[in-house]
XYZ file of C-alpha atoms in Angstrom:
352
model
C 19.647 12.422 -94.707
C 21.281 13.891 -91.431
C 23.261 11.737 -89.291
C 20.326 12.396 -86.323
C 16.806 11.835 -87.541
C 14.584 13.524 -85.026
C 11.288 13.521 -87.001
C 9.636 11.300 -84.301
C 10.820 13.572 -81.395
C 8.220 15.823 -79.717
C 9.436 19.266 -79.182
C 7.952 20.542 -75.564
C 9.022 22.558 -72.764
C 9.843 19.396 -71.002
C 12.095 17.626 -73.652
C 15.309 15.972 -72.978
C 17.885 19.136 -72.036
C 21.366 17.041 -71.926
C 23.095 14.255 -73.844
C 23.439 12.025 -70.656
C 19.625 11.635 -70.742
C 19.668 9.830 -74.211
C 19.161 6.371 -73.909
C 20.686 4.295 -76.607
C 19.504 1.133 -78.266
C 21.748 -1.578 -76.874
C 24.266 -3.345 -79.209
C 23.895 -7.168 -79.743
C 27.668 -7.306 -79.011
C 29.671 -4.994 -76.913
C 32.635 -7.292 -76.183
C 36.231 -6.338 -77.193
C 37.271 -8.174 -80.389
C 40.283 -9.872 -78.133
C 37.392 -11.919 -76.130
C 37.311 -14.096 -79.390
C 40.685 -13.321 -81.510
C 43.905 -12.836 -81.267
C 44.887 -9.999 -83.164
C 47.865 -9.226 -85.240
C 49.063 -5.794 -85.713
C 51.341 -3.984 -88.080
C 49.835 -6.189 -91.049
C 49.632 -3.692 -94.200
C 49.797 -5.604 -96.959
C 49.905 -9.351 -98.405
C 51.851 -11.402 -95.607
C 52.879 -14.879 -95.764
C 51.584 -17.423 -92.637
C 53.631 -20.671 -92.843
C 52.614 -23.817 -91.392
C 54.860 -26.351 -90.439
C 53.521 -30.093 -90.589
C 54.169 -32.180 -87.400
C 56.674 -34.817 -88.315
C 56.017 -38.575 -88.208
C 57.882 -41.378 -86.369
C 61.517 -41.370 -85.826
C 63.744 -44.361 -84.613
C 64.198 -47.774 -85.930
C 66.732 -50.553 -84.867
C 70.223 -49.906 -86.096
C 71.133 -52.661 -89.010
C 74.437 -51.391 -90.283
C 76.751 -48.089 -90.279
C 73.989 -46.375 -92.352
C 71.515 -44.621 -90.071
C 67.616 -45.249 -91.205
C 66.061 -42.801 -92.975
C 63.361 -40.716 -91.656
C 60.561 -39.012 -93.587
C 60.646 -35.251 -93.461
C 57.647 -32.652 -93.016
C 55.689 -30.627 -95.342
C 55.341 -26.597 -94.905
C 52.116 -24.863 -96.241
C 50.763 -21.014 -96.538
C 48.237 -18.876 -96.541
C 48.474 -15.088 -96.513
C 46.992 -12.318 -94.693
C 45.261 -9.791 -97.246
C 43.938 -6.742 -95.189
C 41.550 -4.652 -97.108
C 41.148 -0.888 -96.266
C 37.669 0.283 -95.350
C 36.044 3.721 -94.734
C 33.326 5.623 -93.915
C 32.467 9.579 -93.461
C 29.485 11.278 -91.507
C 28.826 14.770 -91.694
C 26.488 16.553 -89.453
C 25.003 20.288 -90.201
C 23.577 22.116 -87.091
C 21.234 23.827 -89.497
C 19.163 20.054 -89.783
C 18.599 19.846 -85.879
C 15.211 21.899 -84.839
C 15.913 25.202 -83.529
C 13.988 24.301 -80.326
C 15.660 20.800 -79.579
C 17.192 21.302 -75.917
C 19.919 18.953 -76.270
C 21.537 21.030 -78.655
C 23.205 23.982 -77.429
C 22.259 27.359 -77.933
C 25.135 29.464 -79.608
C 26.145 32.880 -78.570
C 26.901 33.643 -81.811
C 26.074 32.472 -85.478
C 29.645 32.058 -87.005
C 30.922 29.939 -86.042
C 29.731 28.817 -82.663
C 26.253 27.788 -83.968
C 28.100 25.429 -86.507
C 30.886 24.102 -84.937
C 29.826 21.350 -82.470
C 32.736 19.312 -82.065
C 34.032 18.931 -78.609
C 30.283 19.921 -77.213
C 28.424 17.447 -75.419
C 25.769 17.080 -77.940
C 28.192 16.085 -80.449
C 29.421 13.354 -78.206
C 25.733 11.399 -78.642
C 26.643 11.012 -82.121
C 30.084 10.143 -81.510
C 29.369 7.526 -78.702
C 26.575 6.053 -81.480
C 29.498 5.479 -83.802
C 31.861 3.909 -82.046
C 29.275 1.553 -80.971
C 27.965 0.592 -84.260
C 31.743 0.256 -85.269
C 32.749 -2.157 -82.964
C 29.309 -4.443 -83.659
C 30.187 -3.886 -87.542
C 33.730 -5.689 -86.899
C 32.003 -8.553 -85.635
C 29.443 -8.819 -88.273
C 32.210 -8.431 -90.972
C 34.959 -10.744 -89.535
C 32.157 -13.782 -89.438
C 29.731 -13.052 -91.923
C 31.760 -11.355 -94.941
C 31.802 -13.111 -98.323
C 33.577 -11.897 -101.233
C 31.113 -13.464 -103.719
C 27.957 -12.526 -101.447
C 24.858 -12.844 -103.358
C 21.042 -12.307 -102.542
C 18.702 -14.957 -102.783
C 17.022 -13.726 -105.748
C 20.695 -14.329 -107.158
C 20.978 -17.643 -105.886
C 22.586 -16.437 -102.744
C 21.847 -16.655 -99.229
C 21.961 -12.840 -98.488
C 18.571 -11.160 -97.594
C 17.242 -9.360 -100.666
C 17.393 -5.764 -100.538
C 20.902 -6.015 -98.587
C 23.625 -3.640 -99.446
C 26.079 -6.488 -100.257
C 29.044 -3.878 -100.165
C 28.826 -4.037 -96.464
C 29.974 -7.845 -96.781
C 32.084 -8.428 -99.835
C 35.141 -6.875 -99.168
C 37.160 -9.880 -97.700
C 36.072 -13.334 -96.589
C 34.776 -14.207 -93.126
C 35.443 -16.857 -90.638
C 32.102 -18.566 -91.826
C 33.023 -18.420 -95.209
C 36.221 -19.806 -94.429
C 35.490 -22.643 -91.936
C 32.507 -23.993 -94.157
C 34.677 -24.570 -96.917
C 37.572 -26.411 -94.601
C 35.454 -27.859 -92.453
C 32.749 -29.377 -95.105
C 30.079 -31.493 -94.396
C 32.499 -34.663 -95.433
C 35.020 -33.591 -92.889
C 35.606 -35.453 -89.559
C 35.134 -32.426 -87.412
C 31.662 -31.607 -89.059
C 28.577 -31.968 -86.725
C 25.571 -32.112 -88.395
C 22.616 -29.603 -86.854
C 19.526 -31.155 -88.537
C 17.082 -28.251 -87.733
C 18.988 -26.343 -90.198
C 17.740 -28.446 -93.132
C 13.612 -27.251 -91.893
C 11.510 -26.096 -94.790
C 10.028 -23.131 -92.573
C 10.943 -21.230 -89.344
C 8.887 -23.403 -87.251
C 10.406 -26.292 -88.889
C 13.916 -24.921 -88.011
C 13.437 -25.131 -84.327
C 15.609 -27.346 -82.365
C 14.079 -30.317 -80.795
C 14.191 -30.719 -76.730
C 18.042 -31.510 -75.668
C 18.985 -31.426 -79.154
C 22.160 -28.837 -78.125
C 23.518 -31.187 -75.269
C 23.655 -33.920 -78.084
C 25.350 -31.511 -80.741
C 27.914 -29.990 -78.094
C 28.342 -33.729 -77.268
C 29.368 -34.841 -80.442
C 31.374 -31.491 -80.888
C 33.491 -32.661 -77.909
C 33.704 -36.065 -79.554
C 35.006 -34.938 -83.014
C 37.559 -32.683 -81.519
C 41.181 -33.495 -82.516
C 43.160 -34.585 -79.245
C 45.147 -31.500 -79.504
C 42.198 -29.200 -79.555
C 40.338 -31.526 -77.117
C 43.612 -30.953 -74.789
C 43.878 -27.175 -75.360
C 43.259 -24.988 -72.087
C 42.064 -22.154 -74.137
C 39.691 -23.994 -76.100
C 35.998 -22.589 -76.293
C 32.903 -23.194 -78.030
C 31.183 -20.106 -79.956
C 27.234 -20.587 -80.356
C 24.130 -19.152 -81.525
C 21.865 -18.149 -78.736
C 19.445 -20.577 -80.141
C 21.597 -23.326 -79.121
C 22.476 -21.842 -75.812
C 19.189 -21.569 -74.684
C 18.420 -24.878 -75.706
C 21.114 -26.442 -73.752
C 19.901 -24.178 -70.655
C 16.624 -25.868 -70.931
C 18.746 -29.033 -70.624
C 20.319 -28.118 -67.712
C 17.247 -26.789 -66.011
C 16.005 -30.308 -66.405
C 18.861 -32.833 -66.060
C 20.821 -33.478 -62.766
C 24.839 -32.784 -64.602
C 27.941 -32.790 -63.118
C 29.824 -29.682 -62.278
C 31.076 -29.285 -65.402
C 27.942 -28.725 -67.085
C 26.666 -25.928 -64.918
C 26.051 -22.004 -65.697
C 28.335 -20.384 -63.278
C 28.795 -16.556 -62.620
C 32.240 -15.031 -62.703
C 32.841 -11.722 -61.845
C 28.932 -10.925 -61.942
C 28.875 -12.281 -65.492
C 26.856 -15.686 -66.543
C 29.569 -18.204 -67.963
C 28.075 -21.262 -69.447
C 29.952 -24.727 -69.709
C 29.872 -28.208 -71.019
C 32.244 -30.761 -69.696
C 34.460 -27.829 -68.199
C 34.698 -26.179 -71.955
C 33.316 -22.495 -71.896
C 30.476 -21.548 -74.119
C 30.673 -18.261 -75.657
C 27.254 -17.430 -76.687
C 27.309 -14.984 -79.946
C 23.914 -13.300 -79.888
C 24.961 -11.034 -82.647
C 25.288 -14.056 -84.780
C 21.512 -14.826 -84.410
C 20.646 -11.168 -84.982
C 22.798 -11.308 -88.244
C 21.376 -14.238 -89.646
C 17.965 -13.392 -88.817
C 18.377 -9.993 -90.743
C 20.757 -10.439 -93.568
C 20.105 -14.008 -94.207
C 16.552 -14.917 -94.659
C 15.051 -15.811 -97.579
C 11.224 -15.495 -96.259
C 10.577 -18.621 -95.280
C 13.505 -20.216 -93.593
C 17.153 -18.547 -92.513
C 20.217 -19.932 -93.462
C 22.110 -22.294 -90.758
C 20.051 -20.183 -88.144
C 22.208 -22.818 -85.572
C 25.751 -23.036 -85.601
C 28.403 -23.452 -83.357
C 32.013 -23.431 -83.692
C 34.929 -24.976 -81.364
C 38.325 -23.686 -81.499
C 40.790 -21.555 -79.922
C 41.428 -17.759 -80.220
C 44.683 -17.867 -81.750
C 43.268 -20.215 -84.692
C 40.738 -17.396 -85.855
C 43.060 -14.479 -85.718
C 42.373 -11.077 -87.200
C 44.886 -8.514 -88.652
C 44.789 -5.033 -88.866
C 47.601 -2.583 -89.016
C 46.535 -0.642 -85.742
C 43.999 -1.971 -83.081
C 43.502 2.303 -82.598
C 42.152 2.265 -86.093
C 39.569 -0.147 -85.103
C 37.925 2.211 -82.415
C 39.485 5.573 -83.066
C 37.452 7.926 -84.944
C 38.838 11.432 -86.774
C 36.441 14.184 -85.891
C 36.757 17.700 -87.172
C 34.909 20.705 -87.765
C 35.047 21.503 -91.617
C 34.810 25.408 -92.211
C 34.222 25.674 -95.741
C 31.200 23.569 -95.809
C 29.938 24.282 -92.160
C 29.624 20.472 -91.202
C 30.817 18.580 -88.204
C 32.625 15.618 -89.910
C 33.471 12.076 -88.230
C 35.718 10.013 -90.349
C 36.630 5.877 -89.897
C 39.344 4.429 -91.766
C 40.924 0.925 -90.890
C 42.645 -2.322 -92.496
C 40.906 -5.740 -91.509
C 41.169 -9.191 -92.623
C 40.296 -12.495 -90.456
C 42.004 -15.878 -90.821
C 40.882 -19.407 -90.059
C 44.192 -20.838 -89.828
C 44.375 -24.799 -89.105
C 41.365 -26.842 -89.812
C 42.424 -29.643 -87.291
C 42.103 -27.252 -84.738
C 38.308 -26.491 -85.466
C 35.087 -28.113 -85.172
C 32.355 -26.785 -86.835
C 28.388 -27.626 -86.437
C 25.871 -26.207 -88.725
């Protein structure tokens, strides 16, 4: 299949003539990765992350010449294990209808007709790939699972999903659900997730307010006191919370404010970042036909506690674009290394 499928386009004298007139479908999340994560660069292979436990109490009343013994502290570890992913897209100009005005008219066949690199029309393809690449990164960082399985195989992924796009490394949901299980003091239950149908999975009125309140109460004092703490939440929770804001007179710390022209949702002074892409991915890739897998989710943490690692941040956005003379195709190559880590469970509250 060619990169661009134009079967549904009508060719006529008034068709689109420039790439600037093409309207792209909007992405679900165009935010830079650094809005949510610290980014570690230069990570090429298994690399150690060391944690030092907080020391206990020190100092007792002296009773002789020998000082009182004090307890030490433990050190633990995790490892960065970045994986290398890549893709290639090839476009042959012969795949495009000769009448489509969006694509330039070459003055000669060889090589001008075939070589589109550097021309505006090929920029349409490059722009589409760049947008898709960023959205794919957001999806992988959160939803990847090395043992991903479809519903038919006792998993949670929608039947028919190509699991090769999900199983290269463990994403943050997999790690957080493991390290902040339902038995954890930092877990907040969302009972609507247990509904036996789409309708019964809907949130009750004011449910999100109660969930966010419990999350703040469950937070370790070090997380609660962190200036950079935020709550990441599905749109379902954010919309439910906004409904509460419209119907209740709450204080200034519970308002949706506009900062630099962008709405900013707050709960008790803590910013709630709405992850519309989470809702989209859950609906598309974690649906068993009757219910969705944990359709309502929220994570309270900090950027530094959910970092990602790569060899170079440029790899996550930069494409290798060239014309292959032998095959007479225009090529877009992408390659990058990527991993995500949930570092310290006490710095996370998970509601699911």
